Coordinates of C-alpha atoms in Angstrom, one line a residue:
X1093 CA -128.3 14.1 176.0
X1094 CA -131.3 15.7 174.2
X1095 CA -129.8 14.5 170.3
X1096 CA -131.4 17.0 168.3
X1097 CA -130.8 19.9 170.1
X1098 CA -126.8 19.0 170.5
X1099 CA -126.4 18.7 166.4
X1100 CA -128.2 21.6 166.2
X1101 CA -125.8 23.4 168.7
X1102 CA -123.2 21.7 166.5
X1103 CA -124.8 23.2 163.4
X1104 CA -124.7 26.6 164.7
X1105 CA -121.4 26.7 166.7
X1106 CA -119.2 25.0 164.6
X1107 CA -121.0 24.9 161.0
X1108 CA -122.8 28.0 160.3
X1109 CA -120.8 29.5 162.7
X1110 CA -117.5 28.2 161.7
X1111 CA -114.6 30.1 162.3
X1112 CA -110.8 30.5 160.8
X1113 CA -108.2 27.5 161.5
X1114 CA -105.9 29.5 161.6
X1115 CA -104.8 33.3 161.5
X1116 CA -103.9 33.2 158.0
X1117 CA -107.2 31.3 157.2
X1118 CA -110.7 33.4 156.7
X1119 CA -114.6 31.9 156.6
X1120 CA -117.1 33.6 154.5
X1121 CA -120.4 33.1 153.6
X1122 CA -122.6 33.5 150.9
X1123 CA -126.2 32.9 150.5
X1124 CA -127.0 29.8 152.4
X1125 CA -123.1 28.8 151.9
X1126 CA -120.2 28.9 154.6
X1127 CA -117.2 28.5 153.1
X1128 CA -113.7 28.1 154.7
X1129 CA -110.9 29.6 152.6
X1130 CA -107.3 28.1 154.2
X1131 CA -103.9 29.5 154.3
X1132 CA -100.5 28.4 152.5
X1133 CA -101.2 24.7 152.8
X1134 CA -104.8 25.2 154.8
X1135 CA -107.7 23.7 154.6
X1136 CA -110.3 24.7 151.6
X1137 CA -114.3 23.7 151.7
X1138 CA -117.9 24.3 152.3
X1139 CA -118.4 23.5 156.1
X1140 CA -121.9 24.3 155.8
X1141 CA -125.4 24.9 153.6
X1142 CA -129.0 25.0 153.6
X1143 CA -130.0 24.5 150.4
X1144 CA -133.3 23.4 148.6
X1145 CA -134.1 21.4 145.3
X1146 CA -134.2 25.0 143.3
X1147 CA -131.1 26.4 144.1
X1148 CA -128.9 23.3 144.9
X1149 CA -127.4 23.0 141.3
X1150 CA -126.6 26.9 141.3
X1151 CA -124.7 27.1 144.9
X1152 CA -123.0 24.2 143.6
X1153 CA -121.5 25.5 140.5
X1154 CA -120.6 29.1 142.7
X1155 CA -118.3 27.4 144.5
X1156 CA -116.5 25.0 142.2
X1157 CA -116.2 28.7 140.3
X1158 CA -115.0 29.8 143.6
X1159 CA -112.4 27.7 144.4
X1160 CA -111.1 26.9 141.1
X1161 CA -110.8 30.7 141.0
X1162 CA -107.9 30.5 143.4
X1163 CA -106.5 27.6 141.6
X1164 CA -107.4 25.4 144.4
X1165 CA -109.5 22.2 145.0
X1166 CA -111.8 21.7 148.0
X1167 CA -113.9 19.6 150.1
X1168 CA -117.7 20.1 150.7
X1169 CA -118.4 18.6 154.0
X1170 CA -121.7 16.9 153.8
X1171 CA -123.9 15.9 156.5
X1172 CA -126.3 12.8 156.4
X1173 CA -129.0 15.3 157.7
X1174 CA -128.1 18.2 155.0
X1175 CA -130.6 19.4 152.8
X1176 CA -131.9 18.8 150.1
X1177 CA -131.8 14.8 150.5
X1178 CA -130.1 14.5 147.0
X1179 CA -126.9 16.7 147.9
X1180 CA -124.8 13.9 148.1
X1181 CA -126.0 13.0 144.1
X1182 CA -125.9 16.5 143.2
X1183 CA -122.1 16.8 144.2
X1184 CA -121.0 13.9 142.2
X1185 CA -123.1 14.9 139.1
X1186 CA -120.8 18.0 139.8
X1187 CA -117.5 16.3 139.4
X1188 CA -116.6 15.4 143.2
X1189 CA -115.2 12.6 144.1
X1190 CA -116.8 11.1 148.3
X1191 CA -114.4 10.0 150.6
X1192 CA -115.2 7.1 153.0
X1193 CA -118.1 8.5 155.3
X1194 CA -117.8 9.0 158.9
X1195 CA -119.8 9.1 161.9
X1196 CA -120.1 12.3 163.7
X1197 CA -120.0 11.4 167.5
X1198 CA -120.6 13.8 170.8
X1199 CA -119.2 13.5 174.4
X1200 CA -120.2 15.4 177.3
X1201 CA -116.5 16.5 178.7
X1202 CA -117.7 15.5 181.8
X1203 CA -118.2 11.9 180.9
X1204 CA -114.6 11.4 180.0
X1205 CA -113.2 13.1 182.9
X1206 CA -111.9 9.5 184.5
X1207 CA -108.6 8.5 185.7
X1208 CA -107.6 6.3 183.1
X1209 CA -104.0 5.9 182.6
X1210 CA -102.1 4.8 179.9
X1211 CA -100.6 1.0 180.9
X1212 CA -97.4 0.7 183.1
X1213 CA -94.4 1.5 181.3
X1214 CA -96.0 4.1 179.2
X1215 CA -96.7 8.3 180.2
X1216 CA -98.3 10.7 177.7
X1217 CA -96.6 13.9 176.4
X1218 CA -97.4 17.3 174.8
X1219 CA -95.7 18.0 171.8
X1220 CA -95.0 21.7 171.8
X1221 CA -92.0 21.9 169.1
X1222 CA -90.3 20.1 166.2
X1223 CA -88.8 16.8 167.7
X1224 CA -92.1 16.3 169.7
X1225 CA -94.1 16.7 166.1
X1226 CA -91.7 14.3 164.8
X1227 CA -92.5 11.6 167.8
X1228 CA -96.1 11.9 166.5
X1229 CA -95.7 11.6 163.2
X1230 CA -94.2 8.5 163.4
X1231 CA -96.9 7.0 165.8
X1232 CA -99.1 8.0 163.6
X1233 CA -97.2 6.4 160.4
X1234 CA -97.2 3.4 162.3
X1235 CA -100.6 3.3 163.5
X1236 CA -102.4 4.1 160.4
X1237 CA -99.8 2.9 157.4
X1238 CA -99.7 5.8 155.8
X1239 CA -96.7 8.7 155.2
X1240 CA -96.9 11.7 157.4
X1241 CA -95.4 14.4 155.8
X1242 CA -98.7 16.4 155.5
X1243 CA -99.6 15.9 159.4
X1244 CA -95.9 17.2 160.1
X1245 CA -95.9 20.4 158.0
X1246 CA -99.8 21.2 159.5
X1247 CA -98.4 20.8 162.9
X1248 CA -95.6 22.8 163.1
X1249 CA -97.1 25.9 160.9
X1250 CA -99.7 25.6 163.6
X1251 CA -97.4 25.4 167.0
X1252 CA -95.2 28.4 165.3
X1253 CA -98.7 30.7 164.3
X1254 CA -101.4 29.3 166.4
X1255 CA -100.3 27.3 169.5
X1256 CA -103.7 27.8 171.7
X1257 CA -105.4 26.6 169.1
X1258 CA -103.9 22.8 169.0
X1259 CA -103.7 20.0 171.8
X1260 CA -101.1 17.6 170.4
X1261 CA -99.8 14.7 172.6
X1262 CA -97.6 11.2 172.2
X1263 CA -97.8 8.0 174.1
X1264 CA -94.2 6.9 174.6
X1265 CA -93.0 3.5 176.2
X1266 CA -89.7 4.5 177.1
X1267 CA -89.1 6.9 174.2
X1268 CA -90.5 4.3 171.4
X1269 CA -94.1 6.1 170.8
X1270 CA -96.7 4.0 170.8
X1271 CA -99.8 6.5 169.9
X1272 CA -100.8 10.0 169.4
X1273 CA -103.1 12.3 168.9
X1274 CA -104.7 16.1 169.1
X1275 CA -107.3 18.4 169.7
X1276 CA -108.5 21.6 168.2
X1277 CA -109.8 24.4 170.1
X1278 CA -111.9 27.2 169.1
X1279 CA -112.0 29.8 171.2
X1280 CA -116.1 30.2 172.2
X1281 CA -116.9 27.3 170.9
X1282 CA -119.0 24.5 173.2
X1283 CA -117.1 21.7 171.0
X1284 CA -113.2 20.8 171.7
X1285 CA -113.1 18.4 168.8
X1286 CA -110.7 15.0 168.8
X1287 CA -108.5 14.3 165.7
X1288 CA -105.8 11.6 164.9
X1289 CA -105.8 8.9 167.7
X1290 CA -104.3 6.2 166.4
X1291 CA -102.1 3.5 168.1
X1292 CA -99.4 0.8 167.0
X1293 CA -100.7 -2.5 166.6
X1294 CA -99.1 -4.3 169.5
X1295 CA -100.5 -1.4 172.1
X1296 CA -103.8 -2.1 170.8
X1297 CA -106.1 -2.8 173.6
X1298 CA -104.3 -2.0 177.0
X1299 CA -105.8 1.5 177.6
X1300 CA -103.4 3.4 175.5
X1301 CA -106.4 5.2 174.0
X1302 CA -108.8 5.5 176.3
X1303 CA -106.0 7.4 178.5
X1304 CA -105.7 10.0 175.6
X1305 CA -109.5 10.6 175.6
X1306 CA -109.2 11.3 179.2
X1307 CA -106.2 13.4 178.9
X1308 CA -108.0 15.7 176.0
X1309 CA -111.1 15.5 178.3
X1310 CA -109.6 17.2 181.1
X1311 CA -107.5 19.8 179.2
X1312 CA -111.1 20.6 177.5
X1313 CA -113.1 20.9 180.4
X1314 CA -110.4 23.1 182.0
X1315 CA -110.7 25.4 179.3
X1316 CA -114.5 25.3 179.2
X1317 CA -115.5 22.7 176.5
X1318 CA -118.7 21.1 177.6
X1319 CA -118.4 18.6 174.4
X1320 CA -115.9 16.2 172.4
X1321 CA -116.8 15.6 169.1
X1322 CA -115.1 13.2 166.5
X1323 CA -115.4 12.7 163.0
X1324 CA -115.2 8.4 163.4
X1325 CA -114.2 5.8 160.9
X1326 CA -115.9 2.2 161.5
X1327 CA -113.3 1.2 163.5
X1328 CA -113.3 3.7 166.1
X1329 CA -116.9 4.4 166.6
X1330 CA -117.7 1.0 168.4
X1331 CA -114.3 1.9 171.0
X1332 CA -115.9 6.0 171.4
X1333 CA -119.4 4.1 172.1
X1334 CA -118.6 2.3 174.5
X1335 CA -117.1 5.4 176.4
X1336 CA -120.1 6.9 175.5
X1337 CA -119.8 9.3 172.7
X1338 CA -123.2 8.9 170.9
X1339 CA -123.9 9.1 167.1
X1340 CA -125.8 12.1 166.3
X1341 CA -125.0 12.1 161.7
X1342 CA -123.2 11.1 159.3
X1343 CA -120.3 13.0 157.6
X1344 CA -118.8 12.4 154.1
X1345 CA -116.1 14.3 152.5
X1346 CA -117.0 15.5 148.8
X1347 CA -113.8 16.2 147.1
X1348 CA -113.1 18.5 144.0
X1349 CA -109.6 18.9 142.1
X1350 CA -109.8 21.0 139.4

């Protein structure tokens, strides 16, 4: 994989180039900014800029004005490898708040397309409707400790609106689920990018996750993805890694609440 000219693909295609989440969403840009205006309960932020040292300051304060504008707050998305260096200082100086940083990781498709299976005893579902979001929500509550109601409501307003835009599956053993975890798609875009795998301690470790990789991998690649991308905490860069998902920046979320 050539790195630079894959995070630039990325930059273009899914940055610069960004497009809606959903059909009630809308991206706009202005000046060097793209910005990605959700809606009822969507996503709000700056997916993209390329700034300088001059005019930093200035795009800043246009879109805290922005955004507060609407009454909302909003996330700028910042890269390790945005410009200028000192964005990351700049945004706090401006009132936001960072977020744990991430690790943006990239997958040729192709790479993943193995027949790993989930371990005996356990078969991987798509959740198309409400009791299926509700079998995922509470893998996800379990894997990752935290309430769910926010995953639910984004899930179903997106299976009701925007169902080819989503890939959402649960691991159940039996009908206990054991993990879960989605994909979004965006049609012409070279990047199907992975969200949410997480798995109940006790599953950790058979296969469980690697099988939902694979299962995302092929759905992707039949659809025309040639790249997975995931936004990866610490502990689930070292497991993509080893599958071969390589590290290609940094990402931390830069939050403002008026």
């Amino acid at each position: 994989m050539d790195h630079a000219a894959v995070l630039a693909l990325y930059d273009r295609d899914m940055r610069e180039g960004a497009r809606p989440e959903s059909s009630d969403a809308r991206v706009e840009r202005t000046g060097n900014v793209v910005r990605h205006i959700g809606g009822d309960d969507g996503w709000n932020g700056v997916v993209w800029s390329d700034l300088d040292g001059a005019g930093a300051d200035a795009a800043i304060a246009e879109q805290i004005a922005f955004f507060t504008g609407l009454g909302r707050g909003f996330e700028w998305k910042l890269y390790g490898h945005d410009r200028p260096a000192d964005l990351g200082r700049r945004l706090r100086s401006a009132g936001f708040t960072p977020e744990p940083q991430e690790t943006l990781l990239v997958g040729e498709t192709g790479d993943q397309l193995v027949d790993a299976r989930p371990p005996e005893g356990v078969r991987i579902v798509p959740v198309t409707d409400r009791a299926g979001v509700e079998l995922l929500v509470e893998a996800h509550e379990k894997a990752f400790g935290r309430e769910g109601s926010g995953l639910r409501d984004l899930l179903l307003a997106r299976l009701a609106t925007d169902p080819d835009t989503l890939v959402a599956v649960v691991a159940l053993a039996g009908e206990t689920p054991v993990s879960s975890a989605r994909m979004e798609l965006i049609e012409g875009a070279a990047f199907a990018g992975l969200w949410g795998g997480g798995t109940v301690d006790g599953w950790r470790g058979r296969g469980v996750y690697r099988a939902l990789i694979a299962h995302r991998a092929r759905i992707a690649a039949d659809r025309g993805y040639r790249y997975l991308q995931v936004d990866a905490s610490d502990q689930s860069r070292p497991i993509l890694e080893r599958l071969g998902f390589t590290a290609l920046s940094t990402t931390t979320p830069y939050v403002y609440a008026p």
